[in-house]
Amino acid sequence: MNETTILYPDKVSPLSRLNRILKGSRYSDAHFIILLDENTYQHCLPLLIEKMDVLEEAEFLEVPVGEEAKSIEIASQIWGALLDMNADRNSVIINLGGGCITDLGGYVAACYKRGIRFINVPTTLIGMVDAAIGGKTAINLEGYKNQVGVFVQPDYIAIEPAFIDTLPSIELTGGLFEMAKMLMLSDNELYHDFCNDIRNNDLAITNEMITHCAHFKEEVVKADPTDLSFRKVLNLGHTFGHALESFHKASNQPLNHGYAVGLGLWCALYLSVKKVGLSLELLEEYQKSLLPIVKHPKYSLKDAEAILSYMRADKKNANGMILCVLLLSLETPYIDVPVDENEVRDTILSLAKLQ
Ligand code: GLY
């Protein structure tokens, strides 16, 4: 597996540093192709080009916004467009966007001509602290997320916090939940400060916080690049979160990924209290600080059954068991905890009773 270099926020913009790198000999014959969507074309491309004159001659490929882009049809259209523009093994795809763009662009790059180089420039908070880092690439299949994909590392990841100012507020608040997850796993004190600041409506997302979370992700990925053991801790909140996201999509009430993870984190904390002795105060702290950001429907028993059916299909299950990451305490995750179907029903109905 190739090594990735992450360009973290610093006094000199990571984009300017990437610009210098792409002018170097390793990229002397490179043909740059920028993969973007309508939002990043409009709101992020101007800053990218301003900071990176090396991309002035780059070609663009625009795909639909969001999960719709992560399909085999769109991937196939991109491969066709790459052929039409004579993209070859000197071509480099620059993924400019959130997790959907980096998942799709990495997958497309990994398969085209048996693999061409790519670079991630995340433009969302979730992308900066999680999705763009770690080499997971994928498209969706038959309504299930990330079913077809490969692990493949980008050459570089440039984390430019200035893009955060271009985000709609729901994307920004959604990103807070992936940050919360990273802080629960990595730093007890920072997590409590984060919750207090949110409760007091006083949260500023600093470069230091972004760097802390992204660096933690980088270290986890180095320890377990292909998600066979320790990396599974990053699924905290995601077994329920992905199922809730799929359920809402199928019910024509789409739920932002970050918000789905926010509800999923509550579910993981609730089960952690019940099954592995996490302190109730941590669940209550989450309920008072982060959970109120998400307004969720009152799930019925029928809804709980539908959510359960999505959880049964989760690719992280093993031997027919639903597996979750729980917390013994902050910074002490417990992976692969089997959760039975009644526990899932009880968790969803208990969540529905809140608010
Ligand atoms: N987003 C979870 C992972 O990269 O493993």
XYZ file of C-alpha atoms and ligand atoms in Angstrom:
360
model
C 0.000 0.000 0.000
C 1.436 3.429 -0.905
C 1.977 6.050 1.794
C -0.143 9.156 2.051
C 1.135 12.521 3.193
C -1.405 14.642 5.016
C -0.940 18.392 4.702
C -2.401 19.751 7.944
C -3.648 23.306 8.554
C -0.734 25.648 9.165
C 0.353 29.263 8.670
C 1.008 28.484 5.000
C -2.186 27.159 3.391
C -2.091 23.381 2.740
C -3.281 24.192 -0.782
C -0.242 26.411 -1.417
C 1.992 23.640 -0.082
C 0.270 21.099 -2.342
C 0.716 23.490 -5.283
C 4.481 23.488 -4.729
C 4.553 19.703 -4.477
C 2.597 19.252 -7.724
C 5.096 21.486 -9.523
C 7.864 19.072 -8.536
C 9.478 16.384 -10.654
C 7.176 13.583 -9.470
C 4.298 15.307 -11.250
C 6.180 16.888 -14.163
C 4.074 15.161 -16.872
C 0.882 14.987 -14.859
C -2.526 15.605 -16.408
C -4.752 16.890 -13.598
C -8.476 16.142 -13.553
C -10.639 17.686 -10.841
C -13.650 15.636 -9.707
C -16.299 17.852 -8.141
C -20.042 18.394 -7.769
C -22.214 21.432 -8.359
C -21.611 22.739 -4.814
C -17.862 22.381 -4.811
C -17.689 23.729 -8.373
C -19.455 26.874 -7.223
C -18.105 27.353 -3.703
C -14.722 25.617 -3.464
C -13.135 25.612 -6.911
C -12.376 29.383 -6.861
C -10.198 29.044 -3.732
C -8.532 25.903 -5.099
C -7.542 27.627 -8.336
C -6.528 30.821 -6.518
C -4.093 28.861 -4.342
C -3.022 26.312 -6.967
C -1.953 27.783 -10.282
C -0.642 24.315 -11.204
C -4.309 23.411 -11.785
C -5.077 26.250 -14.218
C -5.088 23.833 -17.166
C -6.887 21.044 -15.287
C -9.987 19.408 -16.725
C -13.181 18.991 -14.678
C -15.589 16.160 -14.141
C -18.839 17.100 -12.408
C -21.026 14.496 -10.700
C -24.362 14.762 -8.831
C -24.316 16.051 -5.258
C -24.385 13.479 -2.440
C -24.807 9.708 -2.288
C -26.451 9.616 -5.764
C -22.956 10.014 -7.191
C -21.741 6.783 -5.579
C -23.264 4.439 -8.158
C -21.819 2.073 -10.749
C -23.570 4.120 -13.469
C -21.779 7.339 -12.448
C -18.477 5.486 -11.986
C -18.881 4.050 -15.479
C -19.651 7.507 -16.933
C -16.471 8.848 -15.328
C -14.359 6.005 -16.754
C -15.855 6.794 -20.187
C -15.077 10.505 -19.770
C -11.514 9.671 -18.688
C -11.068 7.620 -21.864
C -12.501 10.490 -23.948
C -9.999 12.913 -22.434
C -7.160 10.438 -23.059
C -6.436 10.095 -19.365
C -3.510 7.744 -18.869
C -1.267 6.576 -16.080
C 0.193 10.102 -15.804
C -3.251 11.431 -14.975
C -3.992 12.476 -11.420
C -7.527 12.902 -10.085
C -8.029 15.691 -7.559
C -11.106 14.879 -5.469
C -12.612 18.205 -4.386
C -15.516 17.561 -2.061
C -16.913 15.700 0.911
C -16.979 11.977 1.614
C -19.092 11.113 -1.423
C -16.580 12.674 -3.811
C -13.538 11.172 -2.094
C -15.176 7.711 -1.892
C -16.195 7.801 -5.552
C -13.069 9.496 -6.901
C -10.745 7.142 -5.054
C -12.648 4.096 -6.323
C -12.693 5.350 -9.911
C -8.974 6.172 -9.782
C -8.110 2.792 -8.229
C -9.802 0.857 -11.059
C -9.027 3.014 -14.111
C -6.132 1.437 -16.038
C -5.423 -0.671 -12.942
C -4.914 2.423 -10.838
C -3.969 6.037 -11.354
C -2.864 8.527 -8.718
C -5.320 10.673 -6.800
C -5.307 13.418 -4.184
C -8.045 14.263 -1.690
C -9.002 17.847 -0.943
C -11.838 17.493 1.579
C -14.259 20.417 1.710
C -16.545 19.255 4.542
C -15.798 18.919 8.232
C -16.575 15.175 8.083
C -14.203 14.844 5.141
C -11.418 16.708 6.957
C -11.562 14.721 10.193
C -12.568 11.324 8.826
C -13.813 10.422 5.336
C -10.900 11.693 3.226
C -8.319 9.963 5.437
C -7.575 6.256 5.435
C -8.007 4.951 1.921
C -11.552 3.638 2.103
C -13.176 4.075 -1.299
C -16.522 2.686 -2.436
C -19.774 2.957 -4.311
C -23.224 1.879 -3.099
C -25.195 -1.138 -4.321
C -28.932 -1.857 -4.230
C -29.606 0.814 -1.617
C -26.817 -0.347 0.710
C -23.885 1.939 1.336
C -20.271 1.205 0.393
C -20.830 -2.386 -0.772
C -18.259 -2.302 -3.610
C -14.896 -0.698 -3.076
C -11.206 -1.035 -2.335
C -8.656 0.242 0.141
C -6.340 2.558 -1.746
C -4.392 5.519 -0.437
C -4.301 8.970 -2.059
C -0.874 10.501 -2.658
C -1.799 13.549 -0.556
C -4.642 14.869 1.554
C -4.765 18.650 1.869
C -6.842 19.782 4.860
C -7.806 23.397 4.174
C -10.122 24.699 6.938
C -11.087 27.751 4.844
C -13.531 25.481 2.988
C -15.590 25.181 6.185
C -16.884 28.708 5.584
C -18.516 27.466 2.360
C -20.609 24.807 4.130
C -24.367 24.992 4.643
C -25.066 24.980 8.393
C -26.500 21.424 8.371
C -23.230 20.068 6.931
C -21.267 21.917 9.577
C -23.404 20.768 12.507
C -23.535 17.243 11.041
C -19.715 17.218 11.073
C -19.692 17.912 14.805
C -20.814 14.321 15.447
C -17.828 12.749 13.669
C -15.637 15.128 15.687
C -17.444 14.064 18.861
C -16.760 10.430 17.962
C -13.035 11.096 17.473
C -12.864 13.005 20.776
C -14.731 10.263 22.707
C -12.155 7.785 21.420
C -9.056 9.914 21.818
C -9.274 12.605 24.503
C -11.510 12.629 27.541
C -10.826 16.281 28.461
C -11.252 17.681 24.958
C -14.536 15.762 24.663
C -15.950 17.289 27.879
C -14.837 20.790 26.772
C -16.475 20.200 23.380
C -19.790 19.175 25.029
C -19.668 22.188 27.403
C -18.999 24.599 24.541
C -21.907 23.168 22.547
C -24.235 23.414 25.568
C -23.194 27.027 26.095
C -23.558 27.769 22.394
C -19.937 28.782 22.413
C -18.214 26.324 20.083
C -15.501 27.545 17.725
C -14.077 24.914 15.407
C -10.368 25.605 15.551
C -7.552 24.372 13.331
C -6.163 22.633 16.417
C -9.365 20.609 16.893
C -9.462 19.619 13.236
C -5.796 18.648 13.368
C -6.284 16.653 16.577
C -9.155 14.616 15.084
C -7.504 14.116 11.685
C -4.233 13.104 13.330
C -6.028 10.569 15.549
C -7.645 9.096 12.432
C -4.253 8.945 10.714
C -2.756 7.044 13.670
C -5.654 4.554 13.809
C -5.345 3.886 10.075
C -1.571 3.367 10.358
C -2.195 0.768 13.077
C -4.786 -1.137 11.021
C -4.986 0.055 7.386
C -7.561 -2.489 6.204
C -9.982 -2.368 9.109
C -9.384 -5.872 10.454
C -8.972 -4.970 14.113
C -8.293 -1.677 15.877
C -9.642 0.549 13.097
C -13.096 -0.827 13.876
C -13.225 1.639 16.802
C -14.052 4.289 14.199
C -17.395 2.565 13.646
C -18.570 3.862 17.009
C -22.140 5.047 16.356
C -22.117 3.825 12.753
C -23.910 0.445 13.013
C -27.071 2.266 14.080
C -26.120 5.423 12.169
C -25.883 3.760 8.742
C -29.122 1.833 9.322
C -30.936 5.024 10.340
C -29.571 6.833 7.297
C -30.798 4.047 4.966
C -34.167 3.879 6.739
C -34.731 7.643 6.409
C -33.723 7.604 2.763
C -36.144 4.754 1.997
C -38.900 6.636 3.900
C -38.332 9.768 1.793
C -37.204 11.709 4.858
C -33.449 11.815 4.211
C -31.257 12.332 7.256
C -27.870 14.028 6.899
C -25.038 11.490 7.474
C -23.634 13.422 10.419
C -27.045 13.575 12.104
C -27.531 9.834 11.537
C -24.166 9.266 13.236
C -25.328 11.615 16.013
C -28.337 9.379 16.697
C -26.136 6.301 16.260
C -23.728 7.611 18.904
C -26.615 7.994 21.337
C -27.602 4.358 20.610
C -24.017 3.189 21.201
C -23.806 5.098 24.499
C -27.207 3.784 25.616
C -26.154 0.180 24.917
C -22.757 0.808 26.524
C -24.497 1.813 29.762
C -26.762 -1.262 29.603
C -24.247 -3.883 28.504
C -20.715 -2.898 29.500
C -21.076 -0.530 32.435
C -20.424 2.893 30.873
C -21.338 5.581 33.390
C -24.852 6.958 33.015
C -23.448 10.513 33.369
C -21.771 10.182 29.971
C -25.060 9.266 28.328
C -26.753 12.191 30.090
C -23.977 14.605 29.086
C -24.470 13.568 25.441
C -28.249 13.947 25.772
C -27.892 17.478 27.094
C -25.220 18.715 24.682
C -25.042 16.958 21.306
C -28.314 15.040 20.906
C -30.563 18.165 20.930
C -28.924 19.235 17.642
C -30.823 16.412 15.863
C -34.596 16.472 15.560
C -35.687 12.933 14.875
C -39.119 11.379 14.388
C -40.830 9.264 17.018
C -39.874 5.849 15.649
C -42.620 3.203 15.914
C -42.139 -0.533 16.438
C -42.657 -0.949 12.683
C -39.880 1.593 12.068
C -37.648 -0.270 14.537
C -38.209 -3.491 12.540
C -37.238 -1.710 9.304
C -34.125 -0.210 10.933
C -33.250 -3.684 12.242
C -33.459 -5.115 8.718
C -30.853 -2.565 7.554
C -28.645 -3.504 10.503
C -28.832 -7.197 9.571
C -27.343 -6.284 6.158
C -24.410 -4.313 7.620
C -21.208 -5.594 6.008
C -19.416 -5.418 9.363
C -21.586 -8.171 10.861
C -20.043 -11.617 11.260
C -21.660 -15.051 11.559
C -25.132 -13.502 11.316
C -24.601 -11.383 14.460
C -25.090 -7.626 14.648
C -21.834 -6.222 15.985
C -21.397 -2.804 17.561
C -18.550 -0.770 18.990
C -19.374 0.196 22.568
C -17.491 2.247 25.152
C -16.296 0.966 28.529
C -15.372 4.572 29.271
C -14.121 7.527 27.226
C -10.935 6.534 25.333
C -11.699 2.818 25.974
C -13.716 1.308 23.145
C -14.850 -2.306 23.023
C -15.168 -3.655 19.459
C -17.328 -6.437 18.000
C -19.889 -6.568 20.792
C -22.825 -8.763 19.659
C -26.161 -7.016 20.062
C -29.347 -9.057 19.837
C -32.472 -8.031 17.957
C -34.482 -7.213 21.092
C -31.691 -4.917 22.266
C -31.864 -3.102 18.906
C -35.662 -2.705 19.194
C -35.370 -1.476 22.788
C -32.650 1.045 21.830
C -34.628 2.526 18.928
C -37.827 2.759 20.987
C -35.928 4.328 23.905
C -34.452 6.900 21.541
C -37.951 7.617 20.235
C -39.164 8.311 23.787
C -36.593 11.098 24.266
C -37.306 14.670 23.113
N -14.789 6.151 8.621
C -14.345 4.979 9.255
C -13.046 4.475 8.707
O -12.434 5.122 7.905
O -12.621 3.415 9.090
